Short mmCIF file of C-alpha atoms in Angstrom, two decimals:
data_model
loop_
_atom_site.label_atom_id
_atom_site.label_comp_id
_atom_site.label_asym_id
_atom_site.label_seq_id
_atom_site.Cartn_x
_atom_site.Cartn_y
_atom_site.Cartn_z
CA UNK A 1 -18.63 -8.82 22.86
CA UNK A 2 -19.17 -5.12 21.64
CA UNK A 3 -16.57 -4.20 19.07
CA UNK A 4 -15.45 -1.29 20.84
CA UNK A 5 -14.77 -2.92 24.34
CA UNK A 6 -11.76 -4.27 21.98
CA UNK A 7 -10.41 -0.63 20.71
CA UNK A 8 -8.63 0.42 24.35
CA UNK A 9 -6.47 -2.95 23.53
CA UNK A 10 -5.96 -2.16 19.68
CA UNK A 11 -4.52 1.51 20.45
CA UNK A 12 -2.24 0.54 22.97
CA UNK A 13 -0.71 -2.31 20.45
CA UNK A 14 -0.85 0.72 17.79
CA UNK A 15 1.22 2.92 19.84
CA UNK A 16 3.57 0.04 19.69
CA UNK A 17 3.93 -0.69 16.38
CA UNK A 18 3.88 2.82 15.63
CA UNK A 19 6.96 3.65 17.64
CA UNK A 20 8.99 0.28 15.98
CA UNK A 21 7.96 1.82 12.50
CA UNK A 22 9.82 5.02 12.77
CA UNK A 23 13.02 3.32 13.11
CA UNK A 24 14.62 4.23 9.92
CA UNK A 25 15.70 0.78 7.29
CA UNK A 26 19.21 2.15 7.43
CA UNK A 27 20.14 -1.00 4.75
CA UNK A 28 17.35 0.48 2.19
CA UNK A 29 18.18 3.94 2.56
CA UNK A 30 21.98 4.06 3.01
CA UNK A 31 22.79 3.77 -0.99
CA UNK A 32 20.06 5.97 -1.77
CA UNK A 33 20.47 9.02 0.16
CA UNK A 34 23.98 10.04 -1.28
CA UNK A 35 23.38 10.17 -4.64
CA UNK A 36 22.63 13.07 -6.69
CA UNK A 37 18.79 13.55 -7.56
CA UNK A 38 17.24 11.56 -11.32
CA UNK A 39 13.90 12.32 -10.16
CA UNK A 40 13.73 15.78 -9.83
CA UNK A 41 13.22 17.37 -6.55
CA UNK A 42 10.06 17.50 -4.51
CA UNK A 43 9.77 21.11 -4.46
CA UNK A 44 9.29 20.66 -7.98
CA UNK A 45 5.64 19.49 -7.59
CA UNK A 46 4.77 21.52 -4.46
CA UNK A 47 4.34 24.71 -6.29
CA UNK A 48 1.15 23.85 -7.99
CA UNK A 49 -1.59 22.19 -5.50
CA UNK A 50 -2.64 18.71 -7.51
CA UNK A 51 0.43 18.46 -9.09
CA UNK A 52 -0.60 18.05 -13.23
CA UNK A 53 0.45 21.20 -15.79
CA UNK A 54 2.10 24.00 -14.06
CA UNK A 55 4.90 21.71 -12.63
CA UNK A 56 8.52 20.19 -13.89
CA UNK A 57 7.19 17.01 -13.32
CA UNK A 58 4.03 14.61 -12.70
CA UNK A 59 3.29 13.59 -9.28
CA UNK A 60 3.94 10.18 -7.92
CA UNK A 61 1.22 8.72 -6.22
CA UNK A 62 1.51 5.24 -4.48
CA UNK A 63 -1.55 3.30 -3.32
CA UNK A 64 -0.73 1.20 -0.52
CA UNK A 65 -2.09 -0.97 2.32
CA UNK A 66 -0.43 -2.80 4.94
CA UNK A 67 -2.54 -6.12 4.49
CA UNK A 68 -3.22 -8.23 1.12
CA UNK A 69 -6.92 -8.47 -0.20
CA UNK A 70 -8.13 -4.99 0.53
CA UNK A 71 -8.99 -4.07 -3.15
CA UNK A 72 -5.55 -2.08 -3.46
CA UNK A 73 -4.92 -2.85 -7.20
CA UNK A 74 -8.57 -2.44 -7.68
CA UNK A 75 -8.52 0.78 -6.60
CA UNK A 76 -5.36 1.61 -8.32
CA UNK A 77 -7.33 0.91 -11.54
CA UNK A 78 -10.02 3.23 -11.02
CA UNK A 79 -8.39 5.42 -9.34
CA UNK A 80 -5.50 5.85 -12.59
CA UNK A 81 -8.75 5.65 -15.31
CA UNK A 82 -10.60 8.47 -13.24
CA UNK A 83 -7.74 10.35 -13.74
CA UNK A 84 -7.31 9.77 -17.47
CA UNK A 85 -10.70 10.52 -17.60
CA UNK A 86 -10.39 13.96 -16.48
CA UNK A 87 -8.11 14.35 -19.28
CA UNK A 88 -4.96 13.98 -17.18
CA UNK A 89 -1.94 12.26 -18.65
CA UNK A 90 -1.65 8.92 -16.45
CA UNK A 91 0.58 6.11 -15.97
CA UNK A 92 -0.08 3.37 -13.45
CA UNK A 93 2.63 1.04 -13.10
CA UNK A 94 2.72 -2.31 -11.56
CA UNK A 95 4.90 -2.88 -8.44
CA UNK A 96 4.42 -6.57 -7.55
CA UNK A 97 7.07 -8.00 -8.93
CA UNK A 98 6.27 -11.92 -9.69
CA UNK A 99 2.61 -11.57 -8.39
CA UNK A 100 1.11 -9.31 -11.38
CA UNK A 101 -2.34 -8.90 -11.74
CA UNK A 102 -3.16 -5.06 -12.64
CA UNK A 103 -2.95 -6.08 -16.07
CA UNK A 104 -6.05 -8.28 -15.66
CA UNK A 105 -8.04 -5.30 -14.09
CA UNK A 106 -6.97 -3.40 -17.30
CA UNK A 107 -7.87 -6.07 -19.39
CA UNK A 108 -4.59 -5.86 -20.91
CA UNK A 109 -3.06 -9.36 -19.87
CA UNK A 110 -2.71 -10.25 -23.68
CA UNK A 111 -0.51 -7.56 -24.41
CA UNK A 112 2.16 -7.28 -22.02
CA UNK A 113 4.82 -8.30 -24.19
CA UNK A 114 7.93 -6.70 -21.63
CA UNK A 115 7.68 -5.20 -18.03
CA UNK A 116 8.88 -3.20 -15.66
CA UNK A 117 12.02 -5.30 -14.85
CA UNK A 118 13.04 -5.67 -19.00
CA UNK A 119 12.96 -1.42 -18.69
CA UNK A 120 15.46 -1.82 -15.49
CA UNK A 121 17.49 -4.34 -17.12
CA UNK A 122 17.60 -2.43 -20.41
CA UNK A 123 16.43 -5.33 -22.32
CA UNK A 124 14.13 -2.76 -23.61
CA UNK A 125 13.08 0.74 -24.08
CA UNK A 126 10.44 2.55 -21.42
CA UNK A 127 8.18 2.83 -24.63
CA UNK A 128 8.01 -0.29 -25.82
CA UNK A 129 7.29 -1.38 -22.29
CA UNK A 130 4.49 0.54 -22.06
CA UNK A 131 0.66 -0.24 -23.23
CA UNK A 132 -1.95 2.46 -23.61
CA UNK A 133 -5.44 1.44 -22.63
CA UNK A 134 -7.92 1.01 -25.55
CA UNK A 135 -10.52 3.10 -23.80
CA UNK A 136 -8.88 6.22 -21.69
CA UNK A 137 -6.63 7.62 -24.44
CA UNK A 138 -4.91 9.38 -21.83
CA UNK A 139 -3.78 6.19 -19.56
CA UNK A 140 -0.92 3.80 -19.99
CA UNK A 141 0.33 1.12 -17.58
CA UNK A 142 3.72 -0.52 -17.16
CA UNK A 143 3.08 -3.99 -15.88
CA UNK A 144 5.36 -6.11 -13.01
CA UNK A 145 7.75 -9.23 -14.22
CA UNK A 146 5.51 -12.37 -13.82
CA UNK A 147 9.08 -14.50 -13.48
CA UNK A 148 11.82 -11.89 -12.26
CA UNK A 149 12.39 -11.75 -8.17
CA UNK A 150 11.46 -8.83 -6.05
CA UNK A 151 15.22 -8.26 -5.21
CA UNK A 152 15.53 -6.83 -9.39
CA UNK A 153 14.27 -3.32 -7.55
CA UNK A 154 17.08 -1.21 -7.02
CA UNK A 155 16.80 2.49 -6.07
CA UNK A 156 18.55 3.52 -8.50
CA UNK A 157 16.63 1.96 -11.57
CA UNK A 158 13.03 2.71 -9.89
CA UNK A 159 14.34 6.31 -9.61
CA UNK A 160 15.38 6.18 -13.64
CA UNK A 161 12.20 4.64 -14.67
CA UNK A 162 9.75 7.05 -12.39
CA UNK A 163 12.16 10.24 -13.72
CA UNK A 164 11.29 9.01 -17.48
CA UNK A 165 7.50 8.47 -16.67
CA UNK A 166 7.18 12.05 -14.94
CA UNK A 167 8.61 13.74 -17.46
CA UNK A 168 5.55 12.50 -19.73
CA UNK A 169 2.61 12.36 -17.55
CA UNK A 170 0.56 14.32 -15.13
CA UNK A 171 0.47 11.44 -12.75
CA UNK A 172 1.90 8.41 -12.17
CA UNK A 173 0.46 5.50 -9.78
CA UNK A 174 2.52 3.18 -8.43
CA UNK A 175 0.13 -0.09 -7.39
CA UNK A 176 2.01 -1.04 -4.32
CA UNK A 177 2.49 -4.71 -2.87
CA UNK A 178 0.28 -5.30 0.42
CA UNK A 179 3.54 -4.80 3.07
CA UNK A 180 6.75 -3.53 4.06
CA UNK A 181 8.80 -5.99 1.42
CA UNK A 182 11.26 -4.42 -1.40
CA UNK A 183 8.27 -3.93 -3.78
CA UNK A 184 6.32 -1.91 -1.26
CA UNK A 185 9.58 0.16 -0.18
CA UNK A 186 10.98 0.82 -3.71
CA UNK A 187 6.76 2.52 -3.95
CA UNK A 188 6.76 4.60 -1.49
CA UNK A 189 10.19 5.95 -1.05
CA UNK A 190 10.06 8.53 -4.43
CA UNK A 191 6.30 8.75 -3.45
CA UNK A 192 4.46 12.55 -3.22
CA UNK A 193 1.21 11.22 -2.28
CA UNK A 194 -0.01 7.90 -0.64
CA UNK A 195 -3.41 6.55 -0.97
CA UNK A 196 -3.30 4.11 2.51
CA UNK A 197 -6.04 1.30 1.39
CA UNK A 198 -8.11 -0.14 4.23
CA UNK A 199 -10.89 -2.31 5.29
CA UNK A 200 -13.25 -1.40 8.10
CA UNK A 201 -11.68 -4.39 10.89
CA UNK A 202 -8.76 -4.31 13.36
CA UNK A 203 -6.15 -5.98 11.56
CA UNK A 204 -6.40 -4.36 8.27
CA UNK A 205 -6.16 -0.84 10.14
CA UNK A 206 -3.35 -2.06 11.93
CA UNK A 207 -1.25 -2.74 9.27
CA UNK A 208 -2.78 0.43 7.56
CA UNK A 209 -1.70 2.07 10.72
CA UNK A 210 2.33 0.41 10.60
CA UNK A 211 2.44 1.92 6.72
CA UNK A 212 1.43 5.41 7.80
CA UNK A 213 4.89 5.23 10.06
CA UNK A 214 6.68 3.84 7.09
CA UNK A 215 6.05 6.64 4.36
CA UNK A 216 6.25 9.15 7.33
CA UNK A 217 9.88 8.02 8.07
CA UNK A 218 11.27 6.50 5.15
CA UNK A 219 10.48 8.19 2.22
CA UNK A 220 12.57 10.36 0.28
CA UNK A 221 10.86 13.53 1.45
CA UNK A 222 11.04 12.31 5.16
CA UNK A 223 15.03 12.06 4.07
CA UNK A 224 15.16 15.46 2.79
CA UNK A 225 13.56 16.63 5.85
CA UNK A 226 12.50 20.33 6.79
CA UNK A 227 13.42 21.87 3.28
CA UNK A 228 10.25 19.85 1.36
CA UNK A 229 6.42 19.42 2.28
CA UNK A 230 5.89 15.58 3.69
CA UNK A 231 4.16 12.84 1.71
CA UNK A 232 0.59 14.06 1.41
CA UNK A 233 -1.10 10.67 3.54
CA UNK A 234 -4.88 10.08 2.57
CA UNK A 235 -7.38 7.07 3.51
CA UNK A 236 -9.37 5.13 1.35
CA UNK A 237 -11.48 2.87 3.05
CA UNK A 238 -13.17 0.04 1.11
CA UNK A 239 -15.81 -2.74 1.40
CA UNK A 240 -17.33 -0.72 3.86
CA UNK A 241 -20.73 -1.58 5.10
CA UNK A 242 -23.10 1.23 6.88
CA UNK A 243 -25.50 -1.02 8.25
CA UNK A 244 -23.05 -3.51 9.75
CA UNK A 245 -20.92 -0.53 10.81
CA UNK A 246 -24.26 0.55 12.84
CA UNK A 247 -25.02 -2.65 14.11
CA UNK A 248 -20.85 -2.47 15.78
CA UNK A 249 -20.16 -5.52 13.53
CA UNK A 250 -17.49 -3.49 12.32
CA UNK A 251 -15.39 -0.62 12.93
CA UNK A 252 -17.21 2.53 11.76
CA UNK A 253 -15.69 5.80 10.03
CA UNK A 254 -15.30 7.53 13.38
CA UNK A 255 -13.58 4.70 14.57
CA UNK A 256 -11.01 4.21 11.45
CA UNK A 257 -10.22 8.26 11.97
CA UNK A 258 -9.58 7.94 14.92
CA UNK A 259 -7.05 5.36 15.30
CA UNK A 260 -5.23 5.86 12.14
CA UNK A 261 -5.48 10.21 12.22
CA UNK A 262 -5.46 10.62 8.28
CA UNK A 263 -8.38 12.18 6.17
CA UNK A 264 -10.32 10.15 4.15
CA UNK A 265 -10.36 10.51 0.42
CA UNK A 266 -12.67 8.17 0.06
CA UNK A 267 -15.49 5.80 1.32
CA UNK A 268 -16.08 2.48 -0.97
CA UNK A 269 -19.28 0.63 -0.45
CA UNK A 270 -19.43 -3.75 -0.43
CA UNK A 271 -20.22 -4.59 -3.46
CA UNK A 272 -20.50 -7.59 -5.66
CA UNK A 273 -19.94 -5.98 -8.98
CA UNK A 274 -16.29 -5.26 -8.36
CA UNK A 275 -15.30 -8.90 -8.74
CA UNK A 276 -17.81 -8.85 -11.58
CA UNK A 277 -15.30 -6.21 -13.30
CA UNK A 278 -12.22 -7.54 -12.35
CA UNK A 279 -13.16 -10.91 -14.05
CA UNK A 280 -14.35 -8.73 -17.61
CA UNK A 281 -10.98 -6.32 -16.97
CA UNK A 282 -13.02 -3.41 -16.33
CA UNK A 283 -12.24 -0.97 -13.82
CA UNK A 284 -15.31 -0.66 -11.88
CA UNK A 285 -15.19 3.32 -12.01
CA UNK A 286 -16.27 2.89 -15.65
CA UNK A 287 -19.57 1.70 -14.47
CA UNK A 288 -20.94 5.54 -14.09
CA UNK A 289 -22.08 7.53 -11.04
CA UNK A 290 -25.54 5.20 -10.86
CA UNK A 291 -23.19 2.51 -9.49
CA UNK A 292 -22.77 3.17 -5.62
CA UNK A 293 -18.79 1.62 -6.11
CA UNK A 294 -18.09 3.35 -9.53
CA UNK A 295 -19.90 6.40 -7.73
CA UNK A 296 -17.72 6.52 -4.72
CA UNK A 297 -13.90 5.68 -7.00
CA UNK A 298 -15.30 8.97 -9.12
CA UNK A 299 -15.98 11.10 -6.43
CA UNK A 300 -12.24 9.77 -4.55
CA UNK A 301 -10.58 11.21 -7.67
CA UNK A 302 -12.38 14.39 -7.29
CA UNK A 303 -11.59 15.03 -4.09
CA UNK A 304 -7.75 13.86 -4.40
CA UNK A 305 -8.01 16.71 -7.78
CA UNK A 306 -8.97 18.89 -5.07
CA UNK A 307 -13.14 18.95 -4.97
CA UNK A 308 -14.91 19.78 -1.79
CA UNK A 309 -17.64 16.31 -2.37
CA UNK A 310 -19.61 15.13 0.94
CA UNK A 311 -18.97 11.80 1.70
CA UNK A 312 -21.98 9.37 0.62
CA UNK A 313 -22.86 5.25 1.24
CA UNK A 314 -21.72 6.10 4.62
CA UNK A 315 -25.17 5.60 6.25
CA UNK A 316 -27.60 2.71 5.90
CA UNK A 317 -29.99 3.14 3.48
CA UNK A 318 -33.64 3.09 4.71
CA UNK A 319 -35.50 -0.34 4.68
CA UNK A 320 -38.68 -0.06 2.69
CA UNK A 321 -42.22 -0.99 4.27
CA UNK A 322 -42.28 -4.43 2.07
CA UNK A 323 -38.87 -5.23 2.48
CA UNK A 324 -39.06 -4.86 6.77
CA UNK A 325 -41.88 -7.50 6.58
CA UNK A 326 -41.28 -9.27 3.99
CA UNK A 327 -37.73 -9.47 3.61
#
């Protein structure tokens, strides 16, 4: 069956789940939304499109997805060295709490020596917590507790810790759990941006689609209301395949725009050199603009600086005489 005889079904279970997401977490929200701002108010970083110098404080940027195995904290990787790259002070901090593993995409799991939670506890200071990368002078990460429980998050300490941070970087990226759990709700509440991470099938842009409702309604700025701009809501969509997309194997970019209503940032071809990367804890945006992946990360962060880039592995690339009959 054609994969868009299924779509008609999809957005009617969207609408759905759409409408249950705007009901506000009154449990999550109710002891944060009376006390006095840490983090300094949104307004602060809405003077200055991009966020960076010019502002009180860095912007907070938390890559998300609604479903696990979508190359979120792969993305958060690149997307935090690009950054760096571009000579912007960066900090990308681990949110999955007893699940780490942005370290190993850093290639830094040897010298996490204390974590996020040790900062909250105040076991230890945020700078001793924090490791700089060896090669982006201008990127530092703050891993996740591999032994502490999710339910260490409290508003109040994420809000201390992501104060701190801002006052010393440009950006910082919060590498959200896949979900709606404490992790994923302590990421996007102080968020100013959201990256939404998804793959080109149903169920990953469902879930993508439930998240969308969740930083729309339960984020700080959603809290504050009129008087500050909205999360800023952008789509990454990774693993994507042109010719399968063609052949209705998959959904294809008209079809992800469509049924989730947020501009991309960012088109990520299949390929087999991200695991590759992951395994030697290299971001895969280090690879250079021959690489169609490390191609596509680099021209995400442009674009997301604010770059007007065309879009490109979005169409399948032309099958050469030998290859059609030879294979």
């Amino acid at each position: 069956m054609a994969l868009t005889m299924t779509l008609p079904l999809y957005r009617s279970s969207v609408m759905l789940a759409s409408r249950s997401s705007k009901i506000v977490n009154t449990r999550f929200l109710s002891s944060s939304s009376s006390h006095p701002f840490v983090l300094s108010h949104p307004k602060d970083v809405d003077t200055i499109i991009g966020g960076g110098s010019g502002t009180k404080r860095g912007r907070i940027v938390c890559v998300t997805s609604g479903k696990g195995g979508v190359g979120k904290t792969t993305s958060a990787a690149s997307f935090a060295t690009g950054l760096a790259s571009r000579g912007h002070k960066t900090c990308v901090v681990d949110f999955d709490i007893g699940l780490r593993n942005l370290d190993i995409h850093l290639g830094m799991e040897r010298r996490v020596i204390f974590d996020f939670v040790n900062v909250l506890m105040e076991e230890c200071s945020l700078s001793q917590a924090l490791i700089k990368d060896k090669r982006e002078k201008h990127l530092s990460m703050l891993a996740a507790s591999q032994t502490r429980d999710k339910e260490s998050l409290t508003v109040e300490g994420v809000e201390k810790v992501l104060s701190n941070l801002s006052k010393t970087f440009d950006y910082v990226v919060l590498d959200s759990p896949a979900g709606i759990e404490s992790g994923a709700r302590h990421a996007m509440y102080f968020a100013d941006d959201a990256i939404i991470v998804t793959n080109p099938e149903l169920s990953s842009c469902r879930d993508a689609d439930k998240m969308v409702g969740f930083v729309s309604s339960r984020s700080r700025r959603a809290e504050i209301g009129d008087d500050v701009d909205p999360v800023s809501q952008t789509l990454l969509i990774t693993r994507y395949d042109a010719q399968r997309a063609v052949a209705e194997e998959c959904l294809s970019l008209n079809d992800i725009e469509e049924l989730l209503g947020l501009p991309i940032i960012g088109v990520i071809p299949e390929s087999k050199d991200v695991l590759t990367c992951t395994n030697l804890g290299t971001p895969i945006i280090t690879l250079g603009d021959d690489n169609p992946a490390a191609g596509a990360y680099s021209d995400m962060v442009d674009r997301f600086l604010g770059e007007e880039k065309d879009l490109r592995f979005i169409t399948p690339e032309p099958v050469s005489f030998f290859k059609r009959f030879f294979g």
